[in-house]
Short mmCIF file of C-alpha atoms in Angstrom, two decimals:
data_model
loop_
_atom_site.label_atom_id
_atom_site.label_comp_id
_atom_site.label_asym_id
_atom_site.label_seq_id
_atom_site.Cartn_x
_atom_site.Cartn_y
_atom_site.Cartn_z
CA MET H 1 0.29 0.38 -0.26
CA LYS H 2 2.55 2.42 0.67
CA ARG H 3 4.39 1.52 -2.47
CA ILE H 4 1.49 2.54 -4.49
CA PHE H 5 0.52 5.81 -2.36
CA LYS H 6 4.18 6.73 -3.51
CA LYS H 7 3.71 6.10 -7.22
CA ALA H 8 0.30 7.74 -7.16
CA LEU H 9 1.76 10.94 -5.51
CA THR H 10 5.01 10.99 -8.08
CA PHE H 11 2.66 10.26 -10.57
CA LEU H 12 1.13 13.25 -9.31
CA SER H 13 3.66 15.58 -8.79
CA VAL H 14 5.53 15.45 -12.08
CA TYR H 15 1.80 16.21 -14.22
CA TYR H 16 1.12 18.73 -11.54
CA ALA H 17 4.55 20.33 -12.43
CA TYR H 18 3.64 19.95 -16.12
CA MET H 19 0.61 21.39 -16.11
CA VAL H 20 1.72 24.79 -13.84
CA GLU H 21 4.15 25.47 -16.61
CA TYR H 22 1.40 26.77 -18.77
CA ARG H 23 -0.74 28.52 -16.35
CA ALA H 24 -1.53 31.22 -18.92
CA GLU H 25 -2.92 28.75 -20.90
CA LEU H 26 -4.84 27.32 -18.02
CA ILE H 27 -6.39 30.44 -17.60
CA LEU H 28 -7.58 30.29 -21.18
CA TRP H 29 -9.05 26.77 -21.17
CA VAL H 30 -11.15 28.30 -17.66
CA LEU H 31 -12.51 30.90 -20.07
CA ALA H 32 -13.49 28.93 -22.45
CA ASN H 33 -15.26 26.52 -20.37
CA SER H 34 -17.69 29.96 -19.51
CA LEU H 35 -20.80 28.91 -21.95
CA PRO H 36 -23.13 28.21 -18.86
CA ILE H 37 -22.07 31.93 -17.64
CA ILE H 38 -23.78 33.43 -21.02
CA LEU H 39 -26.44 31.13 -20.43
CA MET H 40 -26.97 32.01 -17.30
CA GLY H 41 -27.48 35.65 -18.53
CA VAL H 42 -30.33 34.10 -20.98
CA TRP H 43 -32.40 32.19 -18.54
CA ILE H 44 -32.10 34.75 -16.11
CA GLN H 45 -33.44 37.13 -18.90
CA ALA H 46 -36.04 34.85 -19.47
CA ALA H 47 -37.12 33.89 -15.72
CA GLN H 48 -38.27 37.18 -15.06
CA GLY H 49 -41.24 36.72 -17.33
CA GLY H 50 -42.14 34.25 -15.04
CA ARG H 51 -43.07 31.48 -17.48
CA PHE H 52 -40.47 28.55 -15.26
CA GLY H 53 -40.89 27.27 -11.43
CA LEU H 54 -37.24 28.81 -11.02
CA SER H 55 -36.25 32.62 -10.03
CA PRO H 56 -33.75 34.54 -11.04
CA VAL H 57 -31.69 33.68 -8.40
CA ASP H 58 -32.20 30.10 -8.96
CA PHE H 59 -31.20 30.25 -12.26
CA ALA H 60 -28.12 32.37 -11.55
CA ARG H 61 -26.92 29.67 -8.90
CA TYR H 62 -27.85 26.59 -10.77
CA PHE H 63 -25.30 28.17 -13.68
CA LEU H 64 -22.53 28.98 -11.52
CA THR H 65 -22.57 25.27 -10.08
CA VAL H 66 -22.43 24.41 -14.20
CA PHE H 67 -19.63 26.49 -14.18
CA LEU H 68 -17.49 24.65 -11.47
CA LEU H 69 -18.59 21.64 -12.76
CA ARG H 70 -17.33 21.92 -16.18
CA GLN H 71 -13.84 22.91 -14.70
CA ILE H 72 -14.37 19.59 -12.45
CA THR H 73 -15.49 17.42 -14.98
CA VAL H 74 -13.39 18.57 -18.43
CA VAL H 75 -12.04 15.45 -19.98
CA TRP H 76 -9.54 15.62 -23.46
CA VAL H 77 -8.05 11.50 -23.14
CA VAL H 78 -9.62 10.69 -26.33
CA TRP H 79 -7.63 13.48 -28.24
CA GLU H 80 -4.30 12.58 -25.91
CA PHE H 81 -5.03 9.21 -26.37
CA GLU H 82 -5.99 9.06 -30.25
CA ARG H 83 -2.21 11.03 -30.81
CA GLU H 84 -0.54 7.93 -29.04
CA ILE H 85 -2.16 5.35 -31.00
CA VAL H 86 -1.07 7.34 -34.10
CA GLU H 87 2.17 8.63 -33.39
CA GLY H 88 3.26 4.91 -32.16
CA LYS H 89 4.08 6.07 -27.96
CA LEU H 90 1.51 3.85 -26.83
CA SER H 91 4.00 1.47 -26.98
CA PRO H 92 6.89 2.55 -24.45
CA ARG H 93 4.11 2.81 -22.28
CA LEU H 94 2.89 -0.58 -22.46
CA LEU H 95 6.12 -1.88 -21.71
CA GLN H 96 5.90 -0.41 -18.04
CA PRO H 97 4.41 -1.56 -15.01
CA ILE H 98 1.12 -0.20 -15.24
CA ASP H 99 -1.72 0.94 -17.06
CA PRO H 100 -1.22 3.66 -19.04
CA VAL H 101 -4.59 4.73 -18.10
CA TRP H 102 -2.96 5.93 -14.84
CA HIS H 103 -0.90 8.76 -17.09
CA HIS H 104 -4.26 10.10 -18.36
CA ILE H 105 -5.81 9.75 -14.48
CA ALA H 106 -2.39 11.74 -13.46
CA SER H 107 -2.63 14.35 -15.80
CA HIS H 108 -6.44 15.41 -15.06
CA ILE H 109 -6.57 15.36 -11.76
CA SER H 110 -3.09 17.07 -11.69
CA GLU H 111 -4.54 19.78 -13.76
CA ARG H 112 -7.78 19.97 -12.16
CA ALA H 113 -5.93 21.08 -8.92
CA ALA H 114 -4.06 23.90 -11.39
CA ARG H 115 -7.00 24.89 -12.93
CA LEU H 116 -9.48 25.52 -9.71
CA PRO H 117 -7.85 28.02 -8.30
CA PHE H 118 -8.77 30.38 -11.42
CA ALA H 119 -11.97 29.23 -11.80
CA LEU H 120 -12.97 30.16 -7.98
CA LEU H 121 -11.62 33.80 -8.20
CA LEU H 122 -13.58 33.60 -10.97
CA LEU H 123 -16.52 33.04 -8.96
CA VAL H 124 -15.73 34.78 -5.67
CA ILE H 125 -15.43 37.59 -8.80
CA PHE H 126 -19.21 37.31 -9.91
CA PHE H 127 -20.88 36.90 -6.36
CA LEU H 128 -19.18 40.52 -6.21
CA LEU H 129 -20.85 41.70 -9.33
CA TYR H 130 -23.93 39.97 -8.40
CA PRO H 131 -23.74 39.75 -4.53
CA GLN H 132 -28.10 38.27 -4.48
CA ALA H 133 -26.84 34.85 -6.14
CA PHE H 134 -24.43 34.68 -2.91
CA TRP H 135 -25.53 31.18 -1.16
CA LEU H 136 -24.09 29.06 1.77
CA PRO H 137 -25.28 25.37 0.86
CA SER H 138 -26.02 22.94 4.37
CA LEU H 139 -22.80 21.01 4.86
CA ALA H 140 -25.00 17.80 3.82
CA ASN H 141 -26.17 19.05 0.18
CA LEU H 142 -21.80 20.15 0.25
CA LEU H 143 -20.83 16.30 0.79
CA LEU H 144 -23.14 15.20 -1.80
CA PHE H 145 -22.13 17.61 -4.25
CA MET H 146 -18.36 17.02 -4.01
CA LEU H 147 -19.29 12.80 -4.54
CA ALA H 148 -21.69 13.53 -7.18
CA ALA H 149 -19.15 15.95 -8.67
CA MET H 150 -15.81 12.88 -8.16
CA LEU H 151 -18.48 10.15 -9.68
CA ALA H 152 -19.49 12.85 -12.75
CA PHE H 153 -15.96 13.27 -13.60
CA ALA H 154 -15.34 9.41 -13.02
CA LEU H 155 -18.27 8.70 -15.36
CA ARG H 156 -16.90 11.76 -18.30
CA PHE H 157 -13.58 10.13 -18.03
CA ILE H 158 -14.34 6.17 -18.48
CA MET H 159 -17.00 7.24 -21.26
CA GLN H 160 -14.55 8.94 -23.07
CA TYR H 161 -12.20 7.17 -23.07
CA SER H 162 -14.16 4.27 -24.34
CA PHE H 163 -14.81 5.89 -27.61
CA ALA H 164 -10.66 6.83 -27.17
CA MET H 165 -10.60 2.73 -27.87
CA LEU H 166 -11.64 2.87 -31.09
CA ALA H 167 -8.51 4.41 -32.18
CA PHE H 168 -7.02 1.19 -32.65
CA TRP H 169 -9.60 0.91 -35.38
CA THR H 170 -9.08 4.51 -36.85
CA GLU H 171 -7.65 7.51 -36.57
CA ARG H 172 -9.81 9.38 -36.08
CA ALA H 173 -12.02 8.14 -32.72
CA SER H 174 -12.56 11.76 -31.17
CA ALA H 175 -14.98 12.35 -34.40
CA VAL H 176 -17.19 9.77 -32.29
CA GLU H 177 -16.95 12.05 -28.79
CA ASN H 178 -17.48 14.71 -30.89
CA PHE H 179 -20.62 13.63 -31.82
CA TRP H 180 -21.57 12.50 -28.53
CA PHE H 181 -21.21 15.99 -27.40
CA LEU H 182 -23.63 17.25 -28.83
CA PHE H 183 -26.11 15.07 -26.95
CA TYR H 184 -24.42 15.36 -23.55
CA LEU H 185 -24.64 19.41 -24.25
CA PHE H 186 -28.07 19.21 -24.69
CA LEU H 187 -28.72 16.54 -22.65
CA SER H 188 -27.15 17.15 -19.90
CA GLY H 189 -28.74 20.26 -18.03
CA MET H 190 -25.59 22.49 -19.63
CA ILE H 191 -27.93 24.30 -21.67
CA ALA H 192 -30.88 24.40 -19.69
CA PRO H 193 -31.78 22.33 -16.19
CA LEU H 194 -33.83 19.80 -16.71
CA GLU H 195 -36.50 21.71 -14.02
CA VAL H 196 -37.43 23.44 -17.14
CA PHE H 197 -38.15 20.06 -19.80
CA PRO H 198 -41.04 19.02 -20.10
CA PRO H 199 -42.18 16.26 -18.00
CA SER H 200 -42.37 13.20 -20.90
CA VAL H 201 -38.88 14.70 -21.50
CA ARG H 202 -37.62 14.87 -18.88
CA ALA H 203 -38.17 10.72 -17.91
CA VAL H 204 -36.51 9.51 -20.90
CA VAL H 205 -33.72 12.22 -20.89
CA LEU H 206 -33.33 10.38 -16.97
CA CYS H 207 -32.84 6.91 -18.31
CA THR H 208 -29.36 8.37 -20.15
CA PRO H 209 -25.99 9.11 -18.82
CA PHE H 210 -26.16 12.50 -19.28
CA PRO H 211 -28.15 14.45 -17.06
CA TYR H 212 -25.51 12.73 -13.78
CA MET H 213 -22.56 14.64 -15.14
CA ILE H 214 -23.94 18.21 -14.15
CA ASP H 215 -27.13 18.76 -13.69
CA PHE H 216 -27.65 16.18 -11.11
CA PRO H 217 -24.51 17.31 -8.97
CA ALA H 218 -25.74 21.18 -9.72
CA SER H 219 -29.09 20.44 -8.57
CA ILE H 220 -27.94 18.98 -5.24
CA LEU H 221 -25.67 21.57 -4.26
CA VAL H 222 -28.49 24.56 -5.57
CA GLY H 223 -31.20 22.57 -3.44
CA LEU H 224 -33.27 21.63 -6.07
CA PRO H 225 -35.51 18.51 -5.93
CA VAL H 226 -33.55 15.57 -6.84
CA ASP H 227 -33.69 11.49 -6.17
CA LEU H 228 -30.43 10.68 -4.51
CA GLY H 229 -31.07 7.21 -4.43
CA ARG H 230 -31.72 7.22 -8.15
CA GLY H 231 -29.48 9.14 -9.19
CA PHE H 232 -25.96 7.66 -6.91
CA LEU H 233 -27.08 4.20 -8.79
CA SER H 234 -27.23 5.66 -11.98
CA MET H 235 -24.04 7.16 -11.99
CA VAL H 236 -22.72 4.38 -10.73
CA GLY H 237 -24.79 1.78 -12.86
CA TRP H 238 -23.64 4.09 -15.80
CA ILE H 239 -19.88 3.69 -14.51
CA LEU H 240 -19.77 -0.26 -14.68
CA VAL H 241 -21.32 -0.09 -18.10
CA PHE H 242 -19.43 1.77 -20.11
CA LEU H 243 -15.64 0.33 -17.41
CA GLY H 244 -17.28 -2.92 -18.70
CA LEU H 245 -17.26 -1.65 -22.58
CA ASN H 246 -13.82 -0.32 -21.87
CA ARG H 247 -12.02 -3.14 -20.59
CA LEU H 248 -13.54 -5.24 -23.24
CA LEU H 249 -12.37 -2.64 -26.33
CA TRP H 250 -8.98 -2.29 -24.70
CA ARG H 251 -8.28 -5.83 -25.07
CA ARG H 252 -9.49 -6.59 -28.49
CA GLY H 253 -7.34 -3.14 -29.49
CA LEU H 254 -3.89 -4.17 -28.39
CA LYS H 255 -4.40 -7.00 -30.50
CA ARG H 256 -4.70 -4.82 -33.64
CA TYR H 257 -1.94 -2.95 -32.19
CA SER H 258 0.92 -1.84 -35.06
CA GLY H 259 2.67 0.44 -33.00
CA MET H 260 3.06 2.96 -36.56
CA GLY H 261 5.01 5.79 -36.13
CA ALA H 262 6.96 4.32 -33.13
#
């Protein structure tokens, strides 16, 4: 256990040092994920007409939480893995006594540690400009949100990493992710909270993995009504589904891997 902890700490330290070399780029990536802030203004204006069950302040808090979630759950592993396959860079990692996925996990976690201070600074600035939206969630909601956010990242990562396995068969596995992202964009709660969806549509969307990556954790922190049992069970279930798919594609893909470009 001590050896595993030491290896994990070394991985995280190396990748964190790599990430902080590009602090200016990190700031740009934080700003690039500011779509929820833009949508917040649109929905606040719409809510002032009184046609929704959420108040303008509720929309502000929801989209601020979505902005924070996007910083926590952003994933790019499909592009990294695709490049490793095309350029043959996966070959030396296969010789190491560790699954290559841990390189990607360490880089993502380290990037979170470097990114979050900038994101939190933007939230503080927003609350100074719009103090009506400031709120203190209960300790229970905060702890549940943290758990849901970690599971949301795990689901988003394993989902995209499963698509990355297609790079063993095609040079453009990222095209599948780009297509999948369209569903993620509209069904996850990033464009609009599920609370404003028609009940029939909401029932169908809740059967997919998308709302559990954005809407479910955000609703917990804001205090909107959610089914905690169904939400957490669905997240774990979808993680297991994609994990099984990932391991199947990994084993079959390795048989096709030729190390081209190495």
